[in-house]
Amino acid sequence: MDEPLSLTLLYTANIAGDLALLPRLFTFLGRLKSEAGPLVLLLDLGRSCADEVWHCRETGGRSALIALDGMGYHAANVAGALDPETRDQLAEQVTMALVDERRDWLYDSPLTECGIRSTLRPRDFERRLQIVLSPADSMRIEGNALYLGAVGAGQVGAAVVDLRGAPALISASARMLPPDTPPNPSIAGMVEFVEAEARYFARQAR
């Protein structure tokens, strides 16, 4: 029997501006990616920043998204997080797709013919796999739409989907970041840079 043509999704949500979490999270994501198959997408389901966090406030919600881009995320839900002007400016600075109510992300996988769409609004007529990029009450597939179960800060959701024919969920889990996970030095340095940029924006605004 042939092995399934599978897609692994690793995803986060509710980081809420906790940049100090990211160097350890990056290390953990690296471990999870090493255990996955050849096709892996890294996604964020939203609330990467929070208004009460100083660097989120000073950058209009961009700080955590810039950090996620530096960590190699493929797409993030930015609905309600950025005003239109800030969103357009950030889109020119990052390689990560910024998904909201008006903009989807189409991933042209080398392993599938029809591509994979990340969206906030799944379409009944869509034949390709649609990843709904917002937290759901449970992990499930309805038609061609994959709903990802909600996770908290310090958790990584994981879903493995069989892409042969109609998409089918092979496995689903939520993994807690182990407390002894060492921080990645490069991401720690990036976080320092993002915070320095936020302080610069604060000084310019005064």
XYZ file of C-alpha atoms in Angstrom:
206
model
C 0.000 0.000 0.000
C 1.338 3.451 -0.934
C 2.247 5.870 1.809
C -0.223 8.796 2.068
C 0.746 12.022 0.363
C 0.533 14.058 3.535
C 0.648 17.692 4.587
C 1.719 18.585 8.132
C 0.398 21.825 9.602
C 2.094 23.288 12.648
C 0.257 26.285 14.048
C 0.107 28.735 16.919
C -2.330 31.362 18.196
C -2.745 33.847 21.028
C 0.935 34.747 21.334
C -0.371 38.181 22.409
C 2.930 40.005 22.007
C 4.999 37.666 24.185
C 8.222 38.020 22.203
C 10.225 36.393 25.020
C 8.431 33.139 24.211
C 9.581 33.048 20.599
C 13.245 31.886 20.876
C 12.143 28.762 22.779
C 9.121 28.287 20.530
C 11.388 28.341 17.482
C 13.517 25.547 18.944
C 10.413 23.468 19.637
C 9.010 24.056 16.153
C 12.312 22.855 14.700
C 11.955 19.599 16.605
C 8.389 19.108 15.414
C 9.342 19.865 11.811
C 12.124 17.276 11.953
C 9.533 14.654 12.921
C 7.161 15.591 10.083
C 7.060 14.624 6.422
C 8.486 16.640 3.540
C 5.511 18.995 3.234
C 5.119 21.255 6.292
C 3.351 24.604 6.676
C 3.821 26.894 9.661
C 0.776 29.049 10.413
C -0.515 31.487 13.015
C -4.254 31.701 13.699
C -4.298 35.237 15.049
C -3.903 37.488 18.080
C -0.156 37.582 17.657
C -0.108 41.015 19.324
C -2.128 42.675 22.091
C -2.875 46.366 22.618
C -1.752 46.282 26.239
C 1.788 45.211 25.240
C 4.010 48.238 24.666
C 5.767 47.145 21.459
C 2.457 46.090 19.885
C 1.053 49.513 20.690
C 4.062 51.406 19.338
C 4.192 49.442 16.063
C 0.478 49.212 15.355
C 0.533 45.431 15.813
C 3.463 44.761 13.496
C 6.132 43.723 16.014
C 5.074 40.123 16.655
C 4.218 39.568 12.989
C 7.704 40.695 11.932
C 9.137 38.217 14.441
C 6.936 35.378 13.127
C 8.094 36.169 9.605
C 11.697 35.889 10.774
C 10.866 32.487 12.246
C 9.801 31.179 8.849
C 6.025 31.252 9.193
C 4.202 30.806 5.903
C 0.976 32.679 6.738
C -0.727 34.491 9.603
C -4.265 35.620 10.318
C -4.125 39.417 10.680
C -7.869 40.113 10.657
C -8.615 42.997 13.010
C -4.952 43.309 13.967
C -3.741 45.888 11.439
C -5.337 48.906 9.836
C -5.357 48.798 6.002
C -2.384 51.146 5.583
C -0.246 49.267 8.122
C -1.209 45.946 6.572
C -0.172 47.093 3.091
C 3.135 48.483 4.390
C 3.926 45.277 6.264
C 3.063 43.119 3.258
C 5.937 44.793 1.393
C 8.402 43.989 4.198
C 7.673 40.320 4.948
C 7.547 37.097 2.951
C 4.853 35.609 5.187
C 1.330 35.838 3.769
C -1.016 38.174 5.682
C -4.492 36.653 5.560
C -7.631 38.626 6.424
C -11.285 38.820 5.382
C -10.350 40.119 1.916
C -7.104 38.282 1.172
C -6.435 34.549 1.017
C -3.124 32.793 0.489
C -2.757 30.196 -2.224
C 0.135 27.806 -1.658
C 1.255 26.070 -4.835
C 2.672 22.865 -3.416
C 5.162 20.924 -5.544
C 3.400 17.750 -4.395
C -0.172 18.601 -5.373
C -1.698 19.811 -8.622
C -4.491 22.003 -7.285
C -2.703 23.981 -4.567
C -3.798 24.716 -1.004
C -5.753 27.792 0.077
C -5.504 29.458 3.492
C -8.599 31.547 4.103
C -10.977 32.937 6.685
C -13.979 32.259 4.417
C -14.117 28.695 3.035
C -15.985 28.295 -0.243
C -18.455 25.476 -0.865
C -17.427 25.164 -4.514
C -13.676 25.029 -3.874
C -12.048 21.733 -4.896
C -8.626 22.317 -3.362
C -7.901 21.906 0.354
C -8.915 25.024 2.279
C -7.220 25.712 5.605
C -9.438 27.932 7.742
C -6.936 30.238 9.426
C -8.865 30.975 12.607
C -9.313 28.880 15.759
C -12.208 26.415 15.776
C -13.886 24.577 18.642
C -12.566 21.280 17.280
C -10.194 19.900 14.647
C -12.219 18.607 11.711
C -12.650 18.521 7.951
C -15.964 19.562 6.415
C -15.975 19.021 2.676
C -12.621 20.430 1.582
C -12.304 22.833 4.527
C -9.941 22.001 7.389
C -10.788 23.638 10.716
C -7.933 23.868 13.220
C -8.603 23.439 16.917
C -7.845 26.373 19.193
C -4.493 26.488 21.018
C -3.164 28.774 23.728
C 0.122 30.608 24.104
C 2.924 28.103 24.586
C 1.110 25.416 22.621
C 1.672 24.198 19.072
C -1.181 22.582 17.196
C -0.341 19.851 14.715
C -2.509 18.368 11.994
C -1.543 15.799 9.366
C -3.771 15.625 6.296
C -3.858 12.952 3.590
C -3.943 14.785 0.249
C -4.735 11.802 -1.959
C -8.222 12.391 -3.297
C -10.576 14.121 -0.857
C -8.570 15.486 2.085
C -8.685 13.284 5.182
C -7.392 14.013 8.668
C -4.703 11.495 9.644
C -3.877 12.908 13.076
C -4.436 15.965 15.235
C -2.772 17.058 18.462
C -1.769 20.026 20.592
C 1.725 19.976 22.062
C 2.818 22.075 25.035
C 6.176 23.817 24.809
C 8.445 21.860 27.191
C 9.729 24.095 30.007
C 13.337 22.975 29.492
C 13.393 23.962 25.792
C 16.514 26.086 25.148
C 16.136 29.418 23.327
C 17.494 29.774 19.819
C 20.210 32.480 19.882
C 19.398 33.826 16.419
C 15.732 34.334 17.267
C 16.695 35.888 20.597
C 18.796 38.401 18.663
C 15.929 39.058 16.264
C 13.592 39.746 19.192
C 16.053 42.307 20.547
C 16.110 43.986 17.126
C 12.291 44.085 16.914
C 12.080 45.646 20.371
C 14.763 48.198 19.460
C 12.761 49.151 16.359
C 9.641 49.551 18.503
C 11.530 51.891 20.858
C 12.679 53.892 17.827
C 9.077 54.237 16.617
C 8.081 55.380 20.108
C 10.739 58.107 20.133
C 9.762 59.289 16.659
C 6.123 59.579 17.678
C 6.919 61.937 20.575
